[in-house]
PDB file of N, CA and C in Angstrom:
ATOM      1  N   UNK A   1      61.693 -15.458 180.096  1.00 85.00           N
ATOM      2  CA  UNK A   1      62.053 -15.377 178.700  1.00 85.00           C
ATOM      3  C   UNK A   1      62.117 -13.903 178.293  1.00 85.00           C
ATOM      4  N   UNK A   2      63.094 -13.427 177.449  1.00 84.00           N
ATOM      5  CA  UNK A   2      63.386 -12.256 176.604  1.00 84.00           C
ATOM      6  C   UNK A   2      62.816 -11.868 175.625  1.00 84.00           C
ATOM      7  N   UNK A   3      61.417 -11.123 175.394  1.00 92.00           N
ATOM      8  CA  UNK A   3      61.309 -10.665 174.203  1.00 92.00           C
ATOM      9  C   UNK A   3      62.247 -10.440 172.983  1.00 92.00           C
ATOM     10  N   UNK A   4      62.179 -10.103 171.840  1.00 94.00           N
ATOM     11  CA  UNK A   4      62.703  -9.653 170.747  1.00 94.00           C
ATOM     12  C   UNK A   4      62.990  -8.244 170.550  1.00 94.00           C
ATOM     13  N   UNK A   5      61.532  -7.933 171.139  1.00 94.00           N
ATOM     14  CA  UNK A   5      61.567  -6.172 171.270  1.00 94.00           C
ATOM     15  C   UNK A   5      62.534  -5.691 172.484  1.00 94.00           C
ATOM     16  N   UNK A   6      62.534  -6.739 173.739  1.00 93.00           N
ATOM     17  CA  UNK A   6      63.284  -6.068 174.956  1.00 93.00           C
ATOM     18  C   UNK A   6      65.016  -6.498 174.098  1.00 93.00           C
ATOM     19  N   UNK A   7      65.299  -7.118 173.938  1.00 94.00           N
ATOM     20  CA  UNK A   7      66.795  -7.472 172.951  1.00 94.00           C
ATOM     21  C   UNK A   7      66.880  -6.499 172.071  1.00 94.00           C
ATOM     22  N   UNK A   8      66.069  -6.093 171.348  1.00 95.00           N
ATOM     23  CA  UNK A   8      66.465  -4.799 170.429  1.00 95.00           C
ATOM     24  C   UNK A   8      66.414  -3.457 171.316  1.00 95.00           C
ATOM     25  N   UNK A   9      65.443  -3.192 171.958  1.00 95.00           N
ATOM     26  CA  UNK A   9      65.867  -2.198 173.225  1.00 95.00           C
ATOM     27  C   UNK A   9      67.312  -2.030 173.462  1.00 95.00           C
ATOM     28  N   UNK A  10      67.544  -3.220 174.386  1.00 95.00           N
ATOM     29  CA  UNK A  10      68.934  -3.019 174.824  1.00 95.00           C
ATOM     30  C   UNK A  10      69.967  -3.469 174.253  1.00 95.00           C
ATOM     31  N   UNK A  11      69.899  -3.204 172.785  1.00 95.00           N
ATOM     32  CA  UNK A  11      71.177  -3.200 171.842  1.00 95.00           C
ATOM     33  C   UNK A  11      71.522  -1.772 171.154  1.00 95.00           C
ATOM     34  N   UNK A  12      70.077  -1.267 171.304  1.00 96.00           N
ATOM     35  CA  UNK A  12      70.169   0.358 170.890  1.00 96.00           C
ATOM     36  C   UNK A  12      70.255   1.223 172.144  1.00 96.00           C
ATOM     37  N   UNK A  13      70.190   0.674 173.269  1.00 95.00           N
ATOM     38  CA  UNK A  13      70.819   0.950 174.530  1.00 95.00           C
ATOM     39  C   UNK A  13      72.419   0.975 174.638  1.00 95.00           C
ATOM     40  N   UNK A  14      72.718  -0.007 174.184  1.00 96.00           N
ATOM     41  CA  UNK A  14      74.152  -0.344 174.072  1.00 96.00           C
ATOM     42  C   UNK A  14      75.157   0.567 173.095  1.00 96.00           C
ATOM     43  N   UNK A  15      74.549   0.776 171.838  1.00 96.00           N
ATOM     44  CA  UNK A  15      74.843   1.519 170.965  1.00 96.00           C
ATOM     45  C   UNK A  15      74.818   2.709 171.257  1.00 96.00           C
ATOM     46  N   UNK A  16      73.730   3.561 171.953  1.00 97.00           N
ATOM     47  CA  UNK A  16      73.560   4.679 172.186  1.00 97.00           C
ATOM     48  C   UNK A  16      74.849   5.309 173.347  1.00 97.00           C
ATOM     49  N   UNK A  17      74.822   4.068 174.120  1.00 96.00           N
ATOM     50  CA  UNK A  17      75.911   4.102 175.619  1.00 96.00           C
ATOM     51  C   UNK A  17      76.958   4.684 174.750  1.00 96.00           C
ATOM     52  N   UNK A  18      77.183   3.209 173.988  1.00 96.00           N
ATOM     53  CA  UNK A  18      78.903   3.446 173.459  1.00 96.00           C
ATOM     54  C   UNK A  18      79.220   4.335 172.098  1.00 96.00           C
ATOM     55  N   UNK A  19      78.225   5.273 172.046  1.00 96.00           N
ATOM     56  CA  UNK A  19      78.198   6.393 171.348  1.00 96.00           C
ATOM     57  C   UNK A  19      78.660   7.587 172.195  1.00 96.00           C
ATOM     58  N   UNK A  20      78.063   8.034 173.303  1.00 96.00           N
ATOM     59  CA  UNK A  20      78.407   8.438 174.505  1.00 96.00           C
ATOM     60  C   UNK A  20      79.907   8.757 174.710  1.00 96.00           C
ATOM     61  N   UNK A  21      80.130   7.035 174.796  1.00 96.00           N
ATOM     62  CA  UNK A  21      81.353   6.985 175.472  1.00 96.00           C
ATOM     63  C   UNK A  21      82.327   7.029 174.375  1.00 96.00           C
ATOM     64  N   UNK A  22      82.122   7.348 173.409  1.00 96.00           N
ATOM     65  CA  UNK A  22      83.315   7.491 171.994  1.00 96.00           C
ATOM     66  C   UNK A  22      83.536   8.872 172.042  1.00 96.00           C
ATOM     67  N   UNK A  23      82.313   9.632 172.432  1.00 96.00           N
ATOM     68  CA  UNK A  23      82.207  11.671 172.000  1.00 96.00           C
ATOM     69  C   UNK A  23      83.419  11.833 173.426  1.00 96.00           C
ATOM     70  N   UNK A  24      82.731  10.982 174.869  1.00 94.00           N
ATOM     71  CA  UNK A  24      83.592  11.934 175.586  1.00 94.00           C
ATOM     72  C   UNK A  24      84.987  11.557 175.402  1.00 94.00           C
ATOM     73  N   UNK A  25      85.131  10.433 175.180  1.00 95.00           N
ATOM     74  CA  UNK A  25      87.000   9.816 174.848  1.00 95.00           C
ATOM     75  C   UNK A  25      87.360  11.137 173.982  1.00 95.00           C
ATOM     76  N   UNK A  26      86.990  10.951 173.062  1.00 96.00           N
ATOM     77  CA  UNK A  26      87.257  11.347 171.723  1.00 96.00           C
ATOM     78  C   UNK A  26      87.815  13.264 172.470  1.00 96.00           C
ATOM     79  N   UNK A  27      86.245  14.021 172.642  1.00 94.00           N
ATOM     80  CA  UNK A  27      86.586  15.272 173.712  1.00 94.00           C
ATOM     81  C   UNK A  27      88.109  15.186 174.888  1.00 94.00           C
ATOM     82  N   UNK A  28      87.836  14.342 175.544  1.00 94.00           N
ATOM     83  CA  UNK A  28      89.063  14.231 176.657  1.00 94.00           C
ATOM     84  C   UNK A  28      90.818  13.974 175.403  1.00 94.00           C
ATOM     85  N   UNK A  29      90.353  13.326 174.817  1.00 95.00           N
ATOM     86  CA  UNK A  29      91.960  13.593 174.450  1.00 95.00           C
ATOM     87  C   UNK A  29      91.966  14.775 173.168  1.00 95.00           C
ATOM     88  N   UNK A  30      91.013  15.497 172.768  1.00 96.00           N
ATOM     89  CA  UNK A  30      91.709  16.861 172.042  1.00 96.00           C
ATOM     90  C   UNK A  30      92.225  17.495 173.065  1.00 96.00           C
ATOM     91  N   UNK A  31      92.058  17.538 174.482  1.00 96.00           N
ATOM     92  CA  UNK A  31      92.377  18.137 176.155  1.00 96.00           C
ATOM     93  C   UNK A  31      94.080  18.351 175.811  1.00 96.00           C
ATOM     94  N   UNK A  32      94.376  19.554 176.192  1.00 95.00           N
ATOM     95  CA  UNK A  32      96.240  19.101 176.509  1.00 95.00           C
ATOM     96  C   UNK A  32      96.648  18.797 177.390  1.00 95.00           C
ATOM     97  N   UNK A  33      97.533  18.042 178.068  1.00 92.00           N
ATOM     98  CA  UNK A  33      97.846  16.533 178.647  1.00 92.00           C
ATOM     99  C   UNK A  33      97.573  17.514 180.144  1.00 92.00           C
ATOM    100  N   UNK A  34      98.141  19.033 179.938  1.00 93.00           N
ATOM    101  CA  UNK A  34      98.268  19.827 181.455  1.00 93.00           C
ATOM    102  C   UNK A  34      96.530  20.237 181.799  1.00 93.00           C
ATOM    103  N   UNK A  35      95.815  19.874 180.967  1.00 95.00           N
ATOM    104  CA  UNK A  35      94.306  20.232 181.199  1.00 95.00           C
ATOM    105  C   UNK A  35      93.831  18.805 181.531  1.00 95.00           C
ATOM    106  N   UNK A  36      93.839  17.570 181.295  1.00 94.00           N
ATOM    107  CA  UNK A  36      93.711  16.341 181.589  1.00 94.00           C
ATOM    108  C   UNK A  36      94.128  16.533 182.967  1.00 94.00           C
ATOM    109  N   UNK A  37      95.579  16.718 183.487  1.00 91.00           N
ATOM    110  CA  UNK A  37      96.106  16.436 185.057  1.00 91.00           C
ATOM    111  C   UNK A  37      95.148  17.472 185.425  1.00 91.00           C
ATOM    112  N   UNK A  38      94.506  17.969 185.288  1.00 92.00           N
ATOM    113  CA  UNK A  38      94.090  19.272 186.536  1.00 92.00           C
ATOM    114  C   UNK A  38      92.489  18.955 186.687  1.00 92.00           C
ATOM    115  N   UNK A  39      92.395  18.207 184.940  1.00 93.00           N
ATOM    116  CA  UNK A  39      90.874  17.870 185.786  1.00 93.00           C
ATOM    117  C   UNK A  39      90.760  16.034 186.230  1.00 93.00           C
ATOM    118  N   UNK A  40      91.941  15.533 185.782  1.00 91.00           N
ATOM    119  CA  UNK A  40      92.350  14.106 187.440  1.00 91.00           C
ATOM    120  C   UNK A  40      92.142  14.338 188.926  1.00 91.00           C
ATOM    121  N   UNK A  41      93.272  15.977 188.854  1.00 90.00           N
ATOM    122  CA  UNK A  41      93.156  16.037 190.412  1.00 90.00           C
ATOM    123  C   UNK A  41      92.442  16.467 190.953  1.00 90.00           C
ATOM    124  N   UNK A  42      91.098  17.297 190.265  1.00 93.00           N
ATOM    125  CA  UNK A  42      90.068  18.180 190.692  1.00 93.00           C
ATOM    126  C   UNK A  42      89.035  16.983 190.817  1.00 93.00           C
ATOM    127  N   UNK A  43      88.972  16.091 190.570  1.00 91.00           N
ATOM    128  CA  UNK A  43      87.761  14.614 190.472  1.00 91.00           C
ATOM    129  C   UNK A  43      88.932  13.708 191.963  1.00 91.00           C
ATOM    130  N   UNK A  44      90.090  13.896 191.826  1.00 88.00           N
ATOM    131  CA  UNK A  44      90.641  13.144 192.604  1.00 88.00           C
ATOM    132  C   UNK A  44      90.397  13.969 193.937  1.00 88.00           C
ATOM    133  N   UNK A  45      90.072  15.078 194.237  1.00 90.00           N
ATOM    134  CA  UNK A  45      90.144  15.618 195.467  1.00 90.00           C
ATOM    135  C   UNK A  45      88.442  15.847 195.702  1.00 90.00           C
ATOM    136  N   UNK A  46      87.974  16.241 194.493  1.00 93.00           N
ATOM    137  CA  UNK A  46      86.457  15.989 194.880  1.00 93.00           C
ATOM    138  C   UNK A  46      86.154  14.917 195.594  1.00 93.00           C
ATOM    139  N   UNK A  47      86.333  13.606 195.123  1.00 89.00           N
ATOM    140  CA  UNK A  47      85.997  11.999 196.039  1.00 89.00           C
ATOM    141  C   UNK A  47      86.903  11.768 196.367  1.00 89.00           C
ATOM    142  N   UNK A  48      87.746  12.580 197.138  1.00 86.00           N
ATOM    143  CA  UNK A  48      88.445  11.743 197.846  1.00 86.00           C
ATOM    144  C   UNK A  48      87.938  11.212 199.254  1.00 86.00           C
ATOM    145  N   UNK A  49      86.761  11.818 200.072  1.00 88.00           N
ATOM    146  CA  UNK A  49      85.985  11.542 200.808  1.00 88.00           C
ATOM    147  C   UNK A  49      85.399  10.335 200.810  1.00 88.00           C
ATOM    148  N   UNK A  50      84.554  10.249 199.513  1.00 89.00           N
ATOM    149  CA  UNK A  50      84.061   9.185 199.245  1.00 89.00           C
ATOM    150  C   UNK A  50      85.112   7.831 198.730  1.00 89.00           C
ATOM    151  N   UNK A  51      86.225   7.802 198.994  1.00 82.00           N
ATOM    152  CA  UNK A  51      87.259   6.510 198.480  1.00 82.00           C
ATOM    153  C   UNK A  51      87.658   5.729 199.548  1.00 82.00           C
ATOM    154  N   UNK A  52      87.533   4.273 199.212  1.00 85.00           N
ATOM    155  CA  UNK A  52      87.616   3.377 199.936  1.00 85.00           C
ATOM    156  C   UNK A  52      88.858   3.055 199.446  1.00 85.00           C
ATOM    157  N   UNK A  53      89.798   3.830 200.704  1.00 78.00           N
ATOM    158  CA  UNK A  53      91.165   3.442 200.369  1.00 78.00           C
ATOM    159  C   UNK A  53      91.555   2.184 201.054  1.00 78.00           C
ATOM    160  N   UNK A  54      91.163   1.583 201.843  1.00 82.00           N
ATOM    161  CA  UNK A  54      91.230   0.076 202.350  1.00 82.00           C
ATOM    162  C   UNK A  54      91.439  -0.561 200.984  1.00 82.00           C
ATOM    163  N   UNK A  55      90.326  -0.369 200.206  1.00 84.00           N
ATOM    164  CA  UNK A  55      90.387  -1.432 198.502  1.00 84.00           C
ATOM    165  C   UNK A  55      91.136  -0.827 197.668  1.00 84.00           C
ATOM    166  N   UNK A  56      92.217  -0.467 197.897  1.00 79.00           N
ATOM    167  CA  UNK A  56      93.304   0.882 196.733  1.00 79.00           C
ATOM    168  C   UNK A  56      93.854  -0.426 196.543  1.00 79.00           C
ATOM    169  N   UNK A  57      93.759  -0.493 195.472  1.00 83.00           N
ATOM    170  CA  UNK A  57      94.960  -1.599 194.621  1.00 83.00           C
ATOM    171  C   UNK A  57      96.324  -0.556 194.067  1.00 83.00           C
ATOM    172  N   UNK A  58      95.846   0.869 194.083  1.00 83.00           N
ATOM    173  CA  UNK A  58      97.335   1.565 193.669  1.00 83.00           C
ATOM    174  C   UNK A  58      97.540   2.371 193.992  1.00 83.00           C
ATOM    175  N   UNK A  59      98.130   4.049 194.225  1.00 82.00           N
ATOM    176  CA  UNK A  59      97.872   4.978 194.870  1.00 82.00           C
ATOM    177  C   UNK A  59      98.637   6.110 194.127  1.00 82.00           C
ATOM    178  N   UNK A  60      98.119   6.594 193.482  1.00 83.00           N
ATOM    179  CA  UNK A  60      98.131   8.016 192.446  1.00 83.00           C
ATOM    180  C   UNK A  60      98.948   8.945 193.288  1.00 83.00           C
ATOM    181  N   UNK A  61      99.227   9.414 194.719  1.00 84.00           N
ATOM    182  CA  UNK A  61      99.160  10.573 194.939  1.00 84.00           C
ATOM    183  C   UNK A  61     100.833  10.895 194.872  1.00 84.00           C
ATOM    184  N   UNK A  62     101.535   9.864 194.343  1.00 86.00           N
ATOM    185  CA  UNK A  62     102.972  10.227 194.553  1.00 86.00           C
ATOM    186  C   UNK A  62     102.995  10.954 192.883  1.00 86.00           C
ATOM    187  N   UNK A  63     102.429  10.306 192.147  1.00 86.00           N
ATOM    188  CA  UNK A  63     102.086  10.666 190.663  1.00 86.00           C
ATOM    189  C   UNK A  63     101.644  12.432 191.076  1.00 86.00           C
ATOM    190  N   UNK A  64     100.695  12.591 191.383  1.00 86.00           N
ATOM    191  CA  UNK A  64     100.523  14.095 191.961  1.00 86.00           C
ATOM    192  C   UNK A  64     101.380  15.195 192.646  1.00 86.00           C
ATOM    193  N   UNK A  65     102.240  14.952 193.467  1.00 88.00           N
ATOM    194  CA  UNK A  65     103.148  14.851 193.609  1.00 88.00           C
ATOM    195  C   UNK A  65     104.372  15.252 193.167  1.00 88.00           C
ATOM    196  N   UNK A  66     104.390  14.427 192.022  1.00 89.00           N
ATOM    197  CA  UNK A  66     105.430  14.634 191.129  1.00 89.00           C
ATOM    198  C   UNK A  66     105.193  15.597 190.134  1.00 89.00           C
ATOM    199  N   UNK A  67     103.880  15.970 190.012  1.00 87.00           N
ATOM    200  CA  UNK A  67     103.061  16.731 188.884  1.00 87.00           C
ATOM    201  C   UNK A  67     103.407  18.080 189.789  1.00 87.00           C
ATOM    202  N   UNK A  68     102.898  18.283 191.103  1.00 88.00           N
ATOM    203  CA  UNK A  68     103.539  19.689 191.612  1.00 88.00           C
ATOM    204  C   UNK A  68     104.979  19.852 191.982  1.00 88.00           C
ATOM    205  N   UNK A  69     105.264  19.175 191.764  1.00 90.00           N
ATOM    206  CA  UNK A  69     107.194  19.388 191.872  1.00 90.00           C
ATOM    207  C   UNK A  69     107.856  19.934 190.449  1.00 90.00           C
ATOM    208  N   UNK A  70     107.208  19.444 189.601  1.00 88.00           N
ATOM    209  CA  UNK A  70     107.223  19.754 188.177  1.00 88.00           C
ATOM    210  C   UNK A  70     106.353  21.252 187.877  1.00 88.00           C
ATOM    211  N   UNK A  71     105.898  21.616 188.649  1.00 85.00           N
ATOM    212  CA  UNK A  71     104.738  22.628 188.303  1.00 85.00           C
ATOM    213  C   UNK A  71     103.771  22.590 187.142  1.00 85.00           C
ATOM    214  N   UNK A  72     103.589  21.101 187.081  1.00 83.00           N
ATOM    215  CA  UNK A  72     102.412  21.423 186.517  1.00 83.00           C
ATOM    216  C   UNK A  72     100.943  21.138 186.350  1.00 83.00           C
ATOM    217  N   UNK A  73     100.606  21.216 187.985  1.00 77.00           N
ATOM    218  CA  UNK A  73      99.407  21.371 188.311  1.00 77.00           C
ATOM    219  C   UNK A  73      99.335  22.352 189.744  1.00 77.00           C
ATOM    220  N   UNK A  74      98.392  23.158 190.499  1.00 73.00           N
ATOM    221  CA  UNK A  74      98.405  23.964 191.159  1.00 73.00           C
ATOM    222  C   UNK A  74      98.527  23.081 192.401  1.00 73.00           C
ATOM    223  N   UNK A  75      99.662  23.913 193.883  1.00 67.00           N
ATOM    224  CA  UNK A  75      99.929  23.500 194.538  1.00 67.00           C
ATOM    225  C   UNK A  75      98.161  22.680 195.654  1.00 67.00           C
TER     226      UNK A  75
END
């Protein structure tokens, strides 16, 4: 059984999360769209080690790709 107190815990858990997650949304899109791609591909090349491309349901890198053909992200 669930306390009252553990339910209010983790609703101000919840709240607090999706407080969190409103500042960084909110931060990431004042970003201009060419500062967004550069920090995609800088997280995309960081793990790319760690990616289980067996489970890729899609594959970004032609998107990348197309972003340095365009120049606008570093080769």
């Amino acid at each position: 059984m669930v306390s009252e107190q553990d339910r209010e815990y983790m609703r101000r858990l919840g709240e607090a999360k999706a407080a969190a997650h409103a500042d960084a949304a909110s931060e990431h899109l004042r970003l201009p769209p060419i500062e967004r791609l550069r920090r995609s591909m800088a997280m995309s090349e960081a793990l790319r080690d760690q990616a289980n491309l067996a489970a890729r349901v899609d594959d970004p890198s032609e998107f990348y790709v197309r972003a340095r053909a365009l120049g606008l992200c570093d080769p």
